[in-house]
PDB file of C-alpha atoms in Angstrom:
ATOM      1  CA  MET A 391       3.666  13.438  24.072  1.00  0.00           C
ATOM      2  CA  VAL A 392       3.624  13.580  20.263  1.00  0.00           C
ATOM      3  CA  LEU A 393       7.028  14.301  19.692  1.00  0.00           C
ATOM      4  CA  ILE A 394       8.374  12.036  22.196  1.00  0.00           C
ATOM      5  CA  ARG A 395       6.241   9.840  19.883  1.00  0.00           C
ATOM      6  CA  ASN A 396       7.474  10.646  16.669  1.00  0.00           C
ATOM      7  CA  LEU A 397      11.270  10.653  17.868  1.00  0.00           C
ATOM      8  CA  LEU A 398      11.029   6.985  19.266  1.00  0.00           C
ATOM      9  CA  PHE A 399       9.671   6.234  15.624  1.00  0.00           C
ATOM     10  CA  MET A 400      12.369   7.747  13.926  1.00  0.00           C
ATOM     11  CA  LEU A 401      14.847   5.867  16.734  1.00  0.00           C
ATOM     12  CA  ALA A 402      13.321   2.551  16.003  1.00  0.00           C
ATOM     13  CA  LEU A 403      13.178   3.011  11.925  1.00  0.00           C
ATOM     14  CA  GLY A 404      17.067   4.443  12.136  1.00  0.00           C
ATOM     15  CA  PHE A 405      17.604   1.272  13.584  1.00  0.00           C
ATOM     16  CA  PHE A 406      15.742  -1.265  12.009  1.00  0.00           C
ATOM     17  CA  THR A 407      15.866  -0.028   8.720  1.00  0.00           C
ATOM     18  CA  PRO A 408      20.009  -0.624   8.387  1.00  0.00           C
ATOM     19  CA  LEU A 409      19.769  -3.831  10.398  1.00  0.00           C
ATOM     20  CA  TYR A 410      16.886  -5.432   8.068  1.00  0.00           C
ATOM     21  CA  ALA A 411      18.704  -4.161   4.632  1.00  0.00           C
ATOM     22  CA  LEU A 412      21.689  -5.984   5.357  1.00  0.00           C
ATOM     23  CA  ILE A 413      19.746  -8.825   6.265  1.00  0.00           C
ATOM     24  CA  GLY A 414      18.019  -8.466   3.261  1.00  0.00           C
ATOM     25  CA  MET A 415      20.887  -8.074   0.666  1.00  0.00           C
ATOM     26  CA  ALA A 416      22.446 -11.397   2.225  1.00  0.00           C
ATOM     27  CA  THR A 417      19.748 -13.628   1.421  1.00  0.00           C
ATOM     28  CA  PHE A 418      20.599 -13.239  -2.682  1.00  0.00           C
ATOM     29  CA  PRO A 419      21.036 -17.116  -2.719  1.00  0.00           C
ATOM     30  CA  PHE A 420      17.847 -17.938  -1.747  1.00  0.00           C
ATOM     31  CA  GLY A 421      14.222 -18.251  -3.870  1.00  0.00           C
ATOM     32  CA  PRO A 422      11.877 -14.798  -3.709  1.00  0.00           C
ATOM     33  CA  LYS A 423       9.556 -16.502  -1.127  1.00  0.00           C
ATOM     34  CA  THR A 424      12.275 -17.268   1.412  1.00  0.00           C
ATOM     35  CA  ARG A 425      13.504 -13.294   0.793  1.00  0.00           C
ATOM     36  CA  HIS A 426      10.508 -12.294   1.132  1.00  0.00           C
ATOM     37  CA  LYS A 427      10.012 -14.064   4.323  1.00  0.00           C
ATOM     38  CA  ILE A 428      13.039 -12.766   6.015  1.00  0.00           C
ATOM     39  CA  ILE A 429      13.344  -9.763   4.818  1.00  0.00           C
ATOM     40  CA  ARG A 430       9.291  -9.717   5.940  1.00  0.00           C
ATOM     41  CA  GLY A 431      10.353  -9.352   9.397  1.00  0.00           C
ATOM     42  CA  TRP A 432      11.000  -5.081   9.047  1.00  0.00           C
ATOM     43  CA  PRO A 433       7.169  -4.458   8.357  1.00  0.00           C
ATOM     44  CA  ARG A 434       6.375  -7.026  11.368  1.00  0.00           C
ATOM     45  CA  ILE A 435       8.448  -4.678  13.589  1.00  0.00           C
ATOM     46  CA  MET A 436       7.642  -1.279  12.223  1.00  0.00           C
ATOM     47  CA  ALA A 437       3.836  -2.097  12.161  1.00  0.00           C
ATOM     48  CA  TRP A 438       3.596  -2.510  16.267  1.00  0.00           C
ATOM     49  CA  VAL A 439       5.789   0.427  16.768  1.00  0.00           C
ATOM     50  CA  ILE A 440       3.326   2.477  14.644  1.00  0.00           C
ATOM     51  CA  LYS A 441       0.502   0.889  16.553  1.00  0.00           C
ATOM     52  CA  HIS A 442       2.246   1.023  20.362  1.00  0.00           C
ATOM     53  CA  VAL A 443       4.918   3.923  20.252  1.00  0.00           C
ATOM     54  CA  LEU A 444       2.938   6.148  17.755  1.00  0.00           C
ATOM     55  CA  GLY A 445      -0.395   4.889  18.926  1.00  0.00           C
ATOM     56  CA  ILE A 446      -2.031   4.553  15.966  1.00  0.00           C
ATOM     57  CA  PRO A 447      -3.511   1.185  15.323  1.00  0.00           C
ATOM     58  CA  TYR A 448      -6.402   0.301  12.879  1.00  0.00           C
ATOM     59  CA  ARG A 449      -9.801  -1.011  12.609  1.00  0.00           C
ATOM     60  CA  LEU A 450     -10.926  -3.414  10.409  1.00  0.00           C
ATOM     61  CA  ILE A 451     -13.854  -3.615   8.488  1.00  0.00           C
ATOM     62  CA  GLY A 452     -14.924  -6.334   6.022  1.00  0.00           C
ATOM     63  CA  ALA A 453     -12.258  -8.865   6.795  1.00  0.00           C
ATOM     64  CA  GLU A 454     -14.485 -11.879   5.391  1.00  0.00           C
ATOM     65  CA  ASN A 455     -14.023 -10.245   1.938  1.00  0.00           C
ATOM     66  CA  ILE A 456     -10.285 -11.093   2.367  1.00  0.00           C
ATOM     67  CA  PRO A 457     -10.026 -14.255  -0.005  1.00  0.00           C
ATOM     68  CA  ALA A 458      -9.233 -17.851   1.512  1.00  0.00           C
ATOM     69  CA  LYS A 459      -7.370 -18.900  -1.322  1.00  0.00           C
ATOM     70  CA  GLY A 460      -4.665 -16.120  -3.003  1.00  0.00           C
ATOM     71  CA  PRO A 461      -3.248 -15.020  -4.394  1.00  0.00           C
ATOM     72  CA  ALA A 462      -4.693 -11.938  -5.355  1.00  0.00           C
ATOM     73  CA  ILE A 463      -4.552  -7.801  -6.610  1.00  0.00           C
ATOM     74  CA  VAL A 464      -4.916  -5.573  -3.601  1.00  0.00           C
ATOM     75  CA  VAL A 465      -6.160  -1.923  -5.077  1.00  0.00           C
ATOM     76  CA  SER A 466      -6.010   0.539  -2.079  1.00  0.00           C
ATOM     77  CA  LYS A 467      -6.202   4.498  -1.734  1.00  0.00           C
ATOM     78  CA  HIS A 468      -2.800   6.150  -0.942  1.00  0.00           C
ATOM     79  CA  MET A 469      -2.195   8.629   1.852  1.00  0.00           C
ATOM     80  CA  SER A 470       1.385   8.058   3.657  1.00  0.00           C
ATOM     81  CA  ALA A 471       3.291   5.445   4.055  1.00  0.00           C
ATOM     82  CA  TRP A 472       1.217   4.160   6.697  1.00  0.00           C
ATOM     83  CA  GLU A 473      -0.618   1.830   4.071  1.00  0.00           C
ATOM     84  CA  THR A 474       2.920   0.253   2.618  1.00  0.00           C
ATOM     85  CA  ILE A 475       3.831  -1.125   6.210  1.00  0.00           C
ATOM     86  CA  MET A 476       0.309  -1.458   7.689  1.00  0.00           C
ATOM     87  CA  LEU A 477      -1.284  -3.785   4.642  1.00  0.00           C
ATOM     88  CA  GLN A 478       1.403  -6.179   4.962  1.00  0.00           C
ATOM     89  CA  ASP A 479      -0.068  -6.749   8.702  1.00  0.00           C
ATOM     90  CA  ILE A 480      -3.224  -7.220   7.364  1.00  0.00           C
ATOM     91  CA  PHE A 481      -3.153  -9.529   4.271  1.00  0.00           C
ATOM     92  CA  PRO A 482      -1.096 -12.531   3.268  1.00  0.00           C
ATOM     93  CA  PRO A 483       2.584 -11.998   1.954  1.00  0.00           C
ATOM     94  CA  MET A 484       2.637  -9.372  -0.575  1.00  0.00           C
ATOM     95  CA  VAL A 485       4.765  -7.267  -2.575  1.00  0.00           C
ATOM     96  CA  PHE A 486       4.182  -3.264  -4.273  1.00  0.00           C
ATOM     97  CA  VAL A 487       4.379  -1.883  -7.655  1.00  0.00           C
ATOM     98  CA  MET A 488       6.960   0.957  -6.738  1.00  0.00           C
ATOM     99  CA  LYS A 489       9.340   3.120  -8.704  1.00  0.00           C
ATOM    100  CA  LYS A 490      12.737   1.534  -9.579  1.00  0.00           C
ATOM    101  CA  GLU A 491      14.345   4.363  -8.575  1.00  0.00           C
ATOM    102  CA  ILE A 492      13.738   3.529  -4.745  1.00  0.00           C
ATOM    103  CA  HIS A 493      16.007   0.677  -5.110  1.00  0.00           C
ATOM    104  CA  LYS A 494      18.938   3.548  -5.337  1.00  0.00           C
ATOM    105  CA  VAL A 495      17.890   4.705  -1.459  1.00  0.00           C
ATOM    106  CA  PRO A 496      20.741   3.892   1.003  1.00  0.00           C
ATOM    107  CA  PHE A 497      20.067   0.522   2.715  1.00  0.00           C
ATOM    108  CA  PHE A 498      16.093   0.538   2.582  1.00  0.00           C
ATOM    109  CA  GLY A 499      16.327   0.517  -1.307  1.00  0.00           C
ATOM    110  CA  TRP A 500      19.287  -1.867  -0.946  1.00  0.00           C
ATOM    111  CA  GLY A 501      17.309  -4.528   1.421  1.00  0.00           C
ATOM    112  CA  ILE A 502      13.429  -3.710  -0.749  1.00  0.00           C
ATOM    113  CA  ALA A 503      15.583  -4.793  -3.938  1.00  0.00           C
ATOM    114  CA  GLN A 504      15.333  -8.377  -2.610  1.00  0.00           C
ATOM    115  CA  MET A 505      12.048  -8.913  -1.332  1.00  0.00           C
ATOM    116  CA  PRO A 506      11.431  -8.739  -4.471  1.00  0.00           C
ATOM    117  CA  MET A 507       9.093  -5.908  -5.363  1.00  0.00           C
ATOM    118  CA  ILE A 508       7.715  -4.844  -8.773  1.00  0.00           C
ATOM    119  CA  ALA A 509       9.889  -2.123  -9.623  1.00  0.00           C
ATOM    120  CA  ILE A 510       8.898  -0.144 -12.771  1.00  0.00           C
ATOM    121  CA  ASP A 511      10.576   2.368 -14.818  1.00  0.00           C
ATOM    122  CA  ARG A 512       7.727   4.797 -14.906  1.00  0.00           C
ATOM    123  CA  ALA A 513       9.747   6.980 -17.630  1.00  0.00           C
ATOM    124  CA  ALA A 514       9.173   4.088 -20.034  1.00  0.00           C
ATOM    125  CA  GLY A 515       5.180   5.251 -20.841  1.00  0.00           C
ATOM    126  CA  LYS A 516       3.548   2.226 -22.193  1.00  0.00           C
ATOM    127  CA  ASP A 517       6.192  -0.242 -21.314  1.00  0.00           C
ATOM    128  CA  ALA A 518       5.864   0.155 -17.862  1.00  0.00           C
ATOM    129  CA  LEU A 519       2.687  -1.468 -18.730  1.00  0.00           C
ATOM    130  CA  ALA A 520       4.257  -4.482 -19.939  1.00  0.00           C
ATOM    131  CA  GLN A 521       6.949  -4.747 -17.022  1.00  0.00           C
ATOM    132  CA  VAL A 522       3.958  -4.714 -14.410  1.00  0.00           C
ATOM    133  CA  GLU A 523       2.698  -7.854 -15.997  1.00  0.00           C
ATOM    134  CA  ALA A 524       6.143  -9.899 -16.438  1.00  0.00           C
ATOM    135  CA  GLN A 525       7.032  -8.859 -12.862  1.00  0.00           C
ATOM    136  CA  GLY A 526       3.560  -9.333 -11.504  1.00  0.00           C
ATOM    137  CA  ARG A 527       2.975 -12.824 -13.535  1.00  0.00           C
ATOM    138  CA  GLU A 528       6.342 -14.141 -11.245  1.00  0.00           C
ATOM    139  CA  ARG A 529       5.197 -12.966  -8.013  1.00  0.00           C
ATOM    140  CA  LEU A 530       1.451 -14.367  -8.569  1.00  0.00           C
ATOM    141  CA  ALA A 531       3.192 -17.483  -9.861  1.00  0.00           C
ATOM    142  CA  ASP A 532       5.142 -17.721  -6.948  1.00  0.00           C
ATOM    143  CA  GLY A 533       2.003 -17.215  -4.152  1.00  0.00           C
ATOM    144  CA  LEU A 534       3.035 -13.571  -3.702  1.00  0.00           C
ATOM    145  CA  TRP A 535       0.046 -10.900  -3.659  1.00  0.00           C
ATOM    146  CA  VAL A 536       0.401  -7.402  -5.300  1.00  0.00           C
ATOM    147  CA  THR A 537      -0.751  -4.152  -4.088  1.00  0.00           C
ATOM    148  CA  ILE A 538      -0.758  -1.371  -6.084  1.00  0.00           C
ATOM    149  CA  PHE A 539      -1.776   2.261  -5.451  1.00  0.00           C
ATOM    150  CA  PRO A 540      -3.985   3.101  -8.980  1.00  0.00           C
ATOM    151  CA  GLU A 541      -3.377   6.911  -8.020  1.00  0.00           C
ATOM    152  CA  GLY A 542      -0.028   6.861  -8.680  1.00  0.00           C
ATOM    153  CA  THR A 543       0.917   8.828  -5.438  1.00  0.00           C
ATOM    154  CA  ARG A 544       0.276   9.877  -1.872  1.00  0.00           C
ATOM    155  CA  VAL A 545      -2.949  12.204  -1.704  1.00  0.00           C
ATOM    156  CA  ALA A 546      -4.478  13.985   0.885  1.00  0.00           C
ATOM    157  CA  PRO A 547      -7.966  13.447   2.929  1.00  0.00           C
ATOM    158  CA  GLY A 548     -10.981  13.948   0.465  1.00  0.00           C
ATOM    159  CA  SER A 549      -8.936  14.322  -2.509  1.00  0.00           C
ATOM    160  CA  LYS A 550      -8.716  12.250  -5.508  1.00  0.00           C
ATOM    161  CA  LYS A 551      -6.226  11.761  -8.443  1.00  0.00           C
ATOM    162  CA  ARG A 552      -7.116   9.903 -12.148  1.00  0.00           C
ATOM    163  CA  TYR A 553      -7.228   5.674 -11.416  1.00  0.00           C
ATOM    164  CA  LYS A 554      -4.645   3.959 -13.582  1.00  0.00           C
ATOM    165  CA  ALA A 555      -5.164   0.432 -14.946  1.00  0.00           C
ATOM    166  CA  GLY A 556      -1.830  -0.168 -14.230  1.00  0.00           C
ATOM    167  CA  GLY A 557      -2.880  -3.170 -11.483  1.00  0.00           C
ATOM    168  CA  SER A 558      -6.474  -3.474 -13.180  1.00  0.00           C
ATOM    169  CA  TRP A 559      -4.277  -4.691 -16.115  1.00  0.00           C
ATOM    170  CA  LEU A 560      -2.592  -7.121 -14.774  1.00  0.00           C
ATOM    171  CA  ALA A 561      -5.716  -8.188 -13.359  1.00  0.00           C
ATOM    172  CA  ALA A 562      -7.359  -9.084 -16.894  1.00  0.00           C
ATOM    173  CA  GLN A 563      -4.139 -10.995 -18.099  1.00  0.00           C
ATOM    174  CA  THR A 564      -3.425 -12.913 -15.881  1.00  0.00           C
ATOM    175  CA  GLY A 565      -7.385 -13.528 -14.411  1.00  0.00           C
ATOM    176  CA  THR A 566      -6.691 -12.644 -10.729  1.00  0.00           C
ATOM    177  CA  PRO A 567      -9.376 -11.385  -8.537  1.00  0.00           C
ATOM    178  CA  VAL A 568      -8.974  -7.399  -6.863  1.00  0.00           C
ATOM    179  CA  VAL A 569      -9.577  -6.395  -3.573  1.00  0.00           C
ATOM    180  CA  PRO A 570     -10.365  -2.435  -3.190  1.00  0.00           C
ATOM    181  CA  VAL A 571      -9.376  -1.158  -0.360  1.00  0.00           C
ATOM    182  CA  ALA A 572     -10.308   2.233   1.530  1.00  0.00           C
ATOM    183  CA  HIS A 573      -8.760   4.190   4.559  1.00  0.00           C
ATOM    184  CA  ASN A 574      -7.979   6.901   6.204  1.00  0.00           C
ATOM    185  CA  ALA A 575      -4.264   6.597   7.268  1.00  0.00           C
ATOM    186  CA  GLY A 576      -3.733  10.231   6.217  1.00  0.00           C
ATOM    187  CA  GLU A 577      -5.945  11.560   9.037  1.00  0.00           C
ATOM    188  CA  PHE A 578      -3.133  10.965  11.506  1.00  0.00           C
ATOM    189  CA  TRP A 579       0.102  10.333   9.195  1.00  0.00           C
ATOM    190  CA  PRO A 580      -0.180  13.121   6.635  1.00  0.00           C
ATOM    191  CA  ARG A 581       1.558  12.636   3.400  1.00  0.00           C
ATOM    192  CA  ASN A 582       5.297  13.754   4.007  1.00  0.00           C
ATOM    193  CA  ALA A 583       4.942  15.001   7.008  1.00  0.00           C
ATOM    194  CA  PHE A 584       7.488  14.546  10.050  1.00  0.00           C
ATOM    195  CA  PHE A 585       4.936  14.200  12.973  1.00  0.00           C
ATOM    196  CA  LYS A 586       2.435  12.041  13.212  1.00  0.00           C
ATOM    197  CA  ARG A 587      -0.398  11.739  15.376  1.00  0.00           C
ATOM    198  CA  PRO A 588      -2.248   8.983  17.383  1.00  0.00           C
ATOM    199  CA  GLY A 589      -5.495   7.897  16.338  1.00  0.00           C
ATOM    200  CA  GLU A 590      -7.204   4.626  15.089  1.00  0.00           C
ATOM    201  CA  VAL A 591      -6.877   4.740  11.053  1.00  0.00           C
ATOM    202  CA  VAL A 592     -10.383   2.732   9.535  1.00  0.00           C
ATOM    203  CA  VAL A 593      -9.584  -0.071   7.002  1.00  0.00           C
ATOM    204  CA  SER A 594     -12.051  -0.653   4.624  1.00  0.00           C
ATOM    205  CA  ILE A 595     -11.607  -4.072   2.623  1.00  0.00           C
ATOM    206  CA  GLY A 596     -14.230  -3.888  -0.111  1.00  0.00           C
ATOM    207  CA  PRO A 597     -16.077  -7.553  -1.853  1.00  0.00           C
ATOM    208  CA  VAL A 598     -13.876  -9.191  -4.536  1.00  0.00           C
ATOM    209  CA  ILE A 599     -14.105  -7.971  -8.286  1.00  0.00           C
ATOM    210  CA  ASP A 600     -14.074 -11.045 -10.328  1.00  0.00           C
ATOM    211  CA  THR A 601     -11.662 -10.067 -13.323  1.00  0.00           C
ATOM    212  CA  THR A 602     -13.247 -13.132 -15.040  1.00  0.00           C
ATOM    213  CA  GLY A 603     -14.368 -11.892 -18.411  1.00  0.00           C
ATOM    214  CA  LEU A 604     -13.221  -7.999 -17.721  1.00  0.00           C
ATOM    215  CA  SER A 605     -11.329  -5.641 -19.606  1.00  0.00           C
ATOM    216  CA  ALA A 606      -8.230  -3.643 -17.564  1.00  0.00           C
ATOM    217  CA  ASP A 607     -10.915  -0.944 -17.815  1.00  0.00           C
ATOM    218  CA  GLU A 608     -14.035  -2.659 -16.756  1.00  0.00           C
ATOM    219  CA  ILE A 609     -11.907  -3.733 -13.412  1.00  0.00           C
ATOM    220  CA  ASN A 610     -10.267  -0.434 -12.784  1.00  0.00           C
ATOM    221  CA  ALA A 611     -13.868   1.609 -12.909  1.00  0.00           C
ATOM    222  CA  ARG A 612     -15.124  -0.859 -10.322  1.00  0.00           C
ATOM    223  CA  ALA A 613     -12.443  -0.627  -8.172  1.00  0.00           C
ATOM    224  CA  GLU A 614     -12.326   3.141  -8.032  1.00  0.00           C
ATOM    225  CA  LYS A 615     -16.281   3.704  -8.026  1.00  0.00           C
ATOM    226  CA  TRP A 616     -16.063   0.957  -4.624  1.00  0.00           C
ATOM    227  CA  ILE A 617     -13.083   2.821  -3.400  1.00  0.00           C
ATOM    228  CA  GLU A 618     -14.201   6.229  -3.425  1.00  0.00           C
ATOM    229  CA  ALA A 619     -17.764   5.665  -2.654  1.00  0.00           C
ATOM    230  CA  GLU A 620     -16.605   4.112   0.501  1.00  0.00           C
ATOM    231  CA  MET A 621     -13.922   6.692   1.503  1.00  0.00           C
ATOM    232  CA  ARG A 622     -17.210   9.130   1.299  1.00  0.00           C
ATOM    233  CA  ARG A 623     -19.349   6.751   3.398  1.00  0.00           C
ATOM    234  CA  LEU A 624     -16.961   6.167   6.178  1.00  0.00           C
ATOM    235  CA  PHE A 625     -15.582   9.861   5.979  1.00  0.00           C
ATOM    236  CA  PRO A 626     -18.046  11.986   4.738  1.00  0.00           C
ATOM    237  CA  HIS A 627     -16.589  15.194   6.687  1.00  0.00           C
ATOM    238  CA  HIS A 628     -13.214  15.059   4.147  1.00  0.00           C
ATOM    239  CA  TYR A 629     -15.617  15.412   1.480  1.00  0.00           C
ATOM    240  CA  ARG A 630     -18.339  17.869   2.581  1.00  0.00           C
ATOM    241  CA  GLY A 631     -18.808  20.532  -0.270  1.00  0.00           C
ATOM    242  CA  HIS A 632     -16.822  18.740  -2.882  1.00  0.00           C
ATOM    243  CA  SER A 633     -20.014  17.689  -4.400  1.00  0.00           C
ATOM    244  CA  ARG A 634     -21.347  21.197  -5.237  1.00  0.00           C
ATOM    245  CA  LYS A 635     -17.858  22.071  -6.307  1.00  0.00           C
ATOM    246  CA  GLU A 636     -17.673  18.916  -8.368  1.00  0.00           C
ATOM    247  CA  SER A 637     -21.414  19.844 -10.149  1.00  0.00           C
ATOM    248  CA  VAL A 638     -19.901  23.276 -10.997  1.00  0.00           C
ATOM    249  CA  GLN A 639     -16.761  21.987 -12.516  1.00  0.00           C
ATOM    250  CA  ALA A 640     -18.890  19.139 -14.681  1.00  0.00           C
TER     251      ALA A 640
END
């Protein structure tokens, strides 16, 4: 049954991705909000497929923490492609901070380039922060939320990488509130895995971080503290033995 679910998912992905890539490329005459609204049909369709075909729905904790008035910056744990699709099912229209090279990916990259995301050159070093700020200001001014994965890459359940300050830098420079997010999507949709298994993802949305008067480092530290504490609170089975290892390493 798992094999059938995954094959059906791949068929849906293979059909709707090129279709929406063509639709996306045809939206270039329109403004960013219009382009985003049209192309957002793809994640909506894929969200339905993920829930009902793959059998990976989600349970939302802390929905009351989503600001009624936006936009805001979402800072989320990153484990798989699940959250890049499903966070769009939870929050208002958003864009992601992503690698510029993704635009070169046939169909998917061509279409997503019109959405428009915040595309940065990671090899640019400190200039990458300037790219995030410049493009981020434009997206926020257009009323779009911005989502960033501060660890920079997908991590396995129970793992953690250094939190980078790109999203926090944008928040500090623009005075935009930050919404931290913890989840366990990696349990059912492992990173770099073809087979996804059915199960309920728990998504927890934390209290909004008021960035007024805070530095990027302070914002980053607060987001990291809440996310990592919430991960351990909700999914302690992934962290058994970690405290001992961490204390030995310290």
